[in-house]
């Protein structure tokens, strides 16, 4: 279990368990995170949701994030990490799913350096590009980014940036790969088995 450490190397008050949840767009991460929260009591943190909430708050930090996004710039890792760190510290829970982060190796290295937290493991939803594309085009969420050109750009970014993060943790034996092409219920059976085995180890 990782111990959270702040930038001045003082330990945060509690030990926390962090699991990174990664997978391509349309791999079903959000659906499964909701199931894990319900079944195993984790707190679900989405980097994108935290950034959007900060913008909505109207804070100085939120305005800066909004301006960067409007100018097409990438929000610095430290900004996202500080939001994640604050959410972890302010939460009464000690078990967290961090969804869709780190997006690249720089995110990963910065997260471990700033927080002092090394994830217990990465839950990787593995799904073919064809299946993810089919799901994104079929879903009725009215999202502007669910058109074929944008979807393919998102796949390209994912393949180039996020897969190296998965490979990094895989080389350390920290990846639990889930076949996300199966039906939702079957995918959760596999997820359930991963988390049930963790709880057994903790109990032991």
Tab-separated table of C-alpha atoms in Angstrom, residues 68-143:
chain	number	residue	atom	x	y	z
A	68	UNK	CA	-4.978	26.704	-21.344
A	69	UNK	CA	-7.655	24.389	-22.749
A	70	UNK	CA	-9.138	27.237	-24.841
A	71	UNK	CA	-5.699	27.922	-26.311
A	72	UNK	CA	-5.278	24.243	-27.173
A	73	UNK	CA	-2.488	23.784	-24.622
A	74	UNK	CA	-2.040	20.703	-22.477
A	75	UNK	CA	-2.704	21.269	-18.773
A	76	UNK	CA	0.608	20.642	-16.927
A	77	UNK	CA	0.862	17.326	-15.053
A	78	UNK	CA	1.442	19.121	-11.745
A	79	UNK	CA	-1.921	20.921	-11.996
A	80	UNK	CA	-3.859	17.674	-12.522
A	81	UNK	CA	-1.818	15.855	-9.869
A	82	UNK	CA	-2.459	18.568	-7.253
A	83	UNK	CA	-6.213	18.199	-7.903
A	84	UNK	CA	-5.954	14.415	-7.507
A	85	UNK	CA	-3.819	14.792	-4.382
A	86	UNK	CA	-6.283	17.243	-2.818
A	87	UNK	CA	-9.209	14.905	-3.587
A	88	UNK	CA	-7.353	11.991	-1.949
A	89	UNK	CA	-6.403	13.981	1.151
A	90	UNK	CA	-9.885	15.459	1.640
A	91	UNK	CA	-11.686	12.134	1.215
A	92	UNK	CA	-12.511	9.962	4.203
A	93	UNK	CA	-11.746	6.839	2.169
A	94	UNK	CA	-8.324	5.206	1.711
A	95	UNK	CA	-9.024	3.245	-1.511
A	96	UNK	CA	-9.042	5.059	-4.854
A	97	UNK	CA	-9.590	4.276	-8.517
A	98	UNK	CA	-7.881	6.904	-10.680
A	99	UNK	CA	-9.533	6.732	-14.070
A	100	UNK	CA	-7.875	7.835	-17.323
A	101	UNK	CA	-4.644	8.972	-15.670
A	102	UNK	CA	-1.698	8.887	-16.163
A	103	UNK	CA	-2.129	9.567	-19.879
A	104	UNK	CA	1.588	9.435	-20.631
A	105	UNK	CA	4.970	8.622	-19.104
A	106	UNK	CA	5.525	12.221	-17.987
A	107	UNK	CA	2.201	12.138	-16.063
A	108	UNK	CA	3.216	8.856	-14.458
A	109	UNK	CA	6.666	9.973	-13.331
A	110	UNK	CA	5.322	13.296	-12.030
A	111	UNK	CA	2.500	11.614	-10.078
A	112	UNK	CA	4.873	9.257	-8.278
A	113	UNK	CA	7.375	12.064	-7.641
A	114	UNK	CA	4.864	14.667	-6.365
A	115	UNK	CA	2.593	12.379	-4.309
A	116	UNK	CA	5.027	9.646	-3.324
A	117	UNK	CA	2.290	7.156	-4.246
A	118	UNK	CA	3.067	4.109	-6.370
A	119	UNK	CA	-0.136	2.395	-7.532
A	120	UNK	CA	-0.912	-1.069	-6.212
A	121	UNK	CA	-1.571	-2.051	-9.815
A	122	UNK	CA	-3.027	-0.893	-13.136
A	123	UNK	CA	-6.408	-2.266	-14.172
A	124	UNK	CA	-6.075	-2.359	-17.952
A	125	UNK	CA	-9.208	-2.752	-20.079
A	126	UNK	CA	-7.899	-4.323	-23.256
A	127	UNK	CA	-10.177	-3.946	-26.279
A	128	UNK	CA	-9.606	-3.929	-30.033
A	129	UNK	CA	-9.746	-0.620	-31.877
A	130	UNK	CA	-12.571	-1.972	-34.084
A	131	UNK	CA	-14.740	-2.824	-31.068
A	132	UNK	CA	-14.065	0.507	-29.310
A	133	UNK	CA	-14.883	2.381	-32.526
A	134	UNK	CA	-18.146	0.466	-32.910
A	135	UNK	CA	-19.161	1.252	-29.315
A	136	UNK	CA	-18.330	4.956	-29.572
A	137	UNK	CA	-20.272	5.357	-32.806
A	138	UNK	CA	-23.262	3.493	-31.368
A	139	UNK	CA	-23.583	5.239	-28.033
A	140	UNK	CA	-26.262	7.889	-27.755
A	141	UNK	CA	-24.606	10.436	-25.510
A	142	UNK	CA	-24.602	13.198	-28.089
A	143	UNK	CA	-20.909	13.796	-27.519
